[in-house]
């Protein structure tokens, strides 16, 4: 649980879509990331805890508890922690303005970077038409996504045995299926439009599990990605420069081996 002696400190750090409480959550990789990265301000940009999945069945291994303890420990050591609930942890939306163990719960935030540029920080589900207007379809999609992650675990166990590196079926589908690609583009444009409405220089969000950084819609768009598939985060350096850290890729490079995946259990 202790920070690594060579841990890097940043001005700010942004995490989203951890989905604690689900079997797809890469909690061990996140713990490893948190040991090597610290920040003055840590933004939790929604879907940190998956209330949808926990309501249908309790799943909370020790590693998920360790992530919570690690975040609280950072808060005790002086990191400002700001939590912006998403649609999967929407139960926290009843507590805007509250503090839990030093963690502030807010609906949105305006982050001012070191270079003076201002960014709207928001989870982003309010710009997802499916979540806003067809919740039953959103739950159906969540079930299909969970099934894809389960298939992905089995597939990668076989790939590892054959000596092949980690590969994400759901990430591949997002980038190859035309409707998914179009949805990502529409989502990014809608969030960028909201940033312009707030008269800020950019937006930092999550929700769609697709890390990105670009200026395609007239403002800077940054998406944190997730800790289910890609294991990515956004950091702000002391000069105001933002960077996407792909911890899964860096971990593979550091160990010169594919990610270790737990052997799938036989069906009961």
mmCIF file of C-alpha atoms in Angstrom, residues 64-181:
data_model
loop_
_atom_site.group_PDB
_atom_site.id
_atom_site.type_symbol
_atom_site.label_atom_id
_atom_site.label_comp_id
_atom_site.label_asym_id
_atom_site.label_seq_id
_atom_site.Cartn_x
_atom_site.Cartn_y
_atom_site.Cartn_z
ATOM 1 C CA UNK A 64 -11.220 -3.220 -4.516
ATOM 2 C CA UNK A 65 -11.161 -2.334 -0.832
ATOM 3 C CA UNK A 66 -7.423 -1.615 -1.142
ATOM 4 C CA UNK A 67 -8.122 0.905 -3.920
ATOM 5 C CA UNK A 68 -10.561 2.787 -1.666
ATOM 6 C CA UNK A 69 -8.085 2.741 1.226
ATOM 7 C CA UNK A 70 -5.307 3.942 -1.075
ATOM 8 C CA UNK A 71 -7.374 6.912 -2.236
ATOM 9 C CA UNK A 72 -8.351 7.812 1.334
ATOM 10 C CA UNK A 73 -4.708 7.576 2.368
ATOM 11 C CA UNK A 74 -3.729 10.030 -0.364
ATOM 12 C CA UNK A 75 -6.376 12.390 0.977
ATOM 13 C CA UNK A 76 -4.987 12.124 4.497
ATOM 14 C CA UNK A 77 -1.517 12.928 3.166
ATOM 15 C CA UNK A 78 -2.728 16.206 1.678
ATOM 16 C CA UNK A 79 -4.080 15.429 -1.799
ATOM 17 C CA UNK A 80 -7.286 17.284 -2.589
ATOM 18 C CA UNK A 81 -9.767 14.687 -3.926
ATOM 19 C CA UNK A 82 -12.809 15.746 -5.960
ATOM 20 C CA UNK A 83 -15.439 13.134 -6.853
ATOM 21 C CA UNK A 84 -17.832 13.800 -9.770
ATOM 22 C CA UNK A 85 -20.373 10.916 -9.825
ATOM 23 C CA UNK A 86 -21.342 9.234 -13.101
ATOM 24 C CA UNK A 87 -24.339 7.167 -14.097
ATOM 25 C CA UNK A 88 -23.041 3.948 -12.483
ATOM 26 C CA UNK A 89 -22.416 5.680 -9.135
ATOM 27 C CA UNK A 90 -25.394 8.008 -9.419
ATOM 28 C CA UNK A 91 -26.416 7.196 -5.820
ATOM 29 C CA UNK A 92 -23.768 9.746 -4.805
ATOM 30 C CA UNK A 93 -25.581 12.503 -6.677
ATOM 31 C CA UNK A 94 -27.768 12.952 -3.611
ATOM 32 C CA UNK A 95 -24.679 14.173 -1.737
ATOM 33 C CA UNK A 96 -23.429 17.088 -3.849
ATOM 34 C CA UNK A 97 -21.569 19.497 -1.596
ATOM 35 C CA UNK A 98 -20.772 16.804 0.972
ATOM 36 C CA UNK A 99 -17.367 15.580 2.150
ATOM 37 C CA UNK A 100 -16.610 11.927 2.909
ATOM 38 C CA UNK A 101 -13.231 11.233 4.473
ATOM 39 C CA UNK A 102 -11.894 14.416 2.890
ATOM 40 C CA UNK A 103 -13.385 13.620 -0.551
ATOM 41 C CA UNK A 104 -15.533 16.406 -2.040
ATOM 42 C CA UNK A 105 -18.606 15.310 -4.018
ATOM 43 C CA UNK A 106 -19.601 17.771 -6.761
ATOM 44 C CA UNK A 107 -21.674 17.712 -9.953
ATOM 45 C CA UNK A 108 -19.138 19.492 -12.159
ATOM 46 C CA UNK A 109 -15.894 21.359 -11.616
ATOM 47 C CA UNK A 110 -13.847 24.008 -13.378
ATOM 48 C CA UNK A 111 -10.174 23.126 -13.249
ATOM 49 C CA UNK A 112 -7.649 25.892 -13.864
ATOM 50 C CA UNK A 113 -4.403 24.521 -15.243
ATOM 51 C CA UNK A 114 -0.971 25.891 -14.416
ATOM 52 C CA UNK A 115 -0.915 27.907 -17.666
ATOM 53 C CA UNK A 116 -4.221 29.610 -16.825
ATOM 54 C CA UNK A 117 -6.411 27.575 -19.179
ATOM 55 C CA UNK A 118 -9.762 26.503 -17.726
ATOM 56 C CA UNK A 119 -11.368 23.078 -18.171
ATOM 57 C CA UNK A 120 -14.867 21.816 -17.476
ATOM 58 C CA UNK A 121 -14.609 18.497 -15.598
ATOM 59 C CA UNK A 122 -17.662 16.250 -15.958
ATOM 60 C CA UNK A 123 -18.349 12.524 -16.247
ATOM 61 C CA UNK A 124 -20.275 12.934 -19.487
ATOM 62 C CA UNK A 125 -23.263 10.591 -19.235
ATOM 63 C CA UNK A 126 -25.653 13.557 -19.554
ATOM 64 C CA UNK A 127 -24.548 13.727 -23.204
ATOM 65 C CA UNK A 128 -25.312 10.068 -23.844
ATOM 66 C CA UNK A 129 -28.825 10.021 -25.322
ATOM 67 C CA UNK A 130 -29.278 6.331 -24.474
ATOM 68 C CA UNK A 131 -28.572 6.859 -20.772
ATOM 69 C CA UNK A 132 -30.712 9.993 -20.610
ATOM 70 C CA UNK A 133 -33.797 8.825 -22.503
ATOM 71 C CA UNK A 134 -33.762 5.019 -22.642
ATOM 72 C CA UNK A 135 -32.443 3.666 -19.353
ATOM 73 C CA UNK A 136 -33.673 0.120 -20.098
ATOM 74 C CA UNK A 137 -31.522 0.112 -23.234
ATOM 75 C CA UNK A 138 -28.556 1.393 -21.231
ATOM 76 C CA UNK A 139 -28.924 -1.495 -18.772
ATOM 77 C CA UNK A 140 -29.181 -3.932 -21.682
ATOM 78 C CA UNK A 141 -26.021 -2.469 -23.185
ATOM 79 C CA UNK A 142 -24.270 -2.730 -19.824
ATOM 80 C CA UNK A 143 -25.125 -6.436 -19.670
ATOM 81 C CA UNK A 144 -23.780 -7.034 -23.184
ATOM 82 C CA UNK A 145 -20.615 -5.137 -22.306
ATOM 83 C CA UNK A 146 -20.123 -7.248 -19.171
ATOM 84 C CA UNK A 147 -20.560 -10.414 -21.245
ATOM 85 C CA UNK A 148 -17.955 -9.173 -23.720
ATOM 86 C CA UNK A 149 -15.515 -8.563 -20.877
ATOM 87 C CA UNK A 150 -16.072 -12.105 -19.594
ATOM 88 C CA UNK A 151 -15.399 -13.507 -23.053
ATOM 89 C CA UNK A 152 -12.327 -11.295 -23.260
ATOM 90 C CA UNK A 153 -10.917 -12.799 -20.041
ATOM 91 C CA UNK A 154 -11.197 -16.346 -21.397
ATOM 92 C CA UNK A 155 -9.813 -15.332 -24.776
ATOM 93 C CA UNK A 156 -6.765 -13.665 -23.247
ATOM 94 C CA UNK A 157 -6.068 -16.606 -20.953
ATOM 95 C CA UNK A 158 -5.778 -18.739 -24.100
ATOM 96 C CA UNK A 159 -3.675 -16.069 -25.864
ATOM 97 C CA UNK A 160 -1.297 -15.885 -22.894
ATOM 98 C CA UNK A 161 -0.855 -19.680 -22.930
ATOM 99 C CA UNK A 162 0.041 -19.443 -26.630
ATOM 100 C CA UNK A 163 2.507 -16.636 -25.988
ATOM 101 C CA UNK A 164 0.453 -13.821 -27.487
ATOM 102 C CA UNK A 165 0.080 -10.381 -25.819
ATOM 103 C CA UNK A 166 -3.086 -8.969 -24.236
ATOM 104 C CA UNK A 167 -5.829 -7.950 -26.676
ATOM 105 C CA UNK A 168 -9.149 -6.260 -25.917
ATOM 106 C CA UNK A 169 -12.147 -7.546 -27.857
ATOM 107 C CA UNK A 170 -14.430 -4.714 -26.727
ATOM 108 C CA UNK A 171 -11.841 -2.019 -27.485
ATOM 109 C CA UNK A 172 -11.362 -3.480 -30.947
ATOM 110 C CA UNK A 173 -15.118 -3.448 -31.540
ATOM 111 C CA UNK A 174 -15.349 0.199 -30.492
ATOM 112 C CA UNK A 175 -12.794 1.207 -33.107
ATOM 113 C CA UNK A 176 -14.037 -1.084 -35.880
ATOM 114 C CA UNK A 177 -17.829 -1.080 -35.637
ATOM 115 C CA UNK A 178 -19.119 1.912 -37.599
ATOM 116 C CA UNK A 179 -21.947 2.764 -35.200
ATOM 117 C CA UNK A 180 -19.564 2.746 -32.221
ATOM 118 C CA UNK A 181 -17.077 5.003 -34.014
#
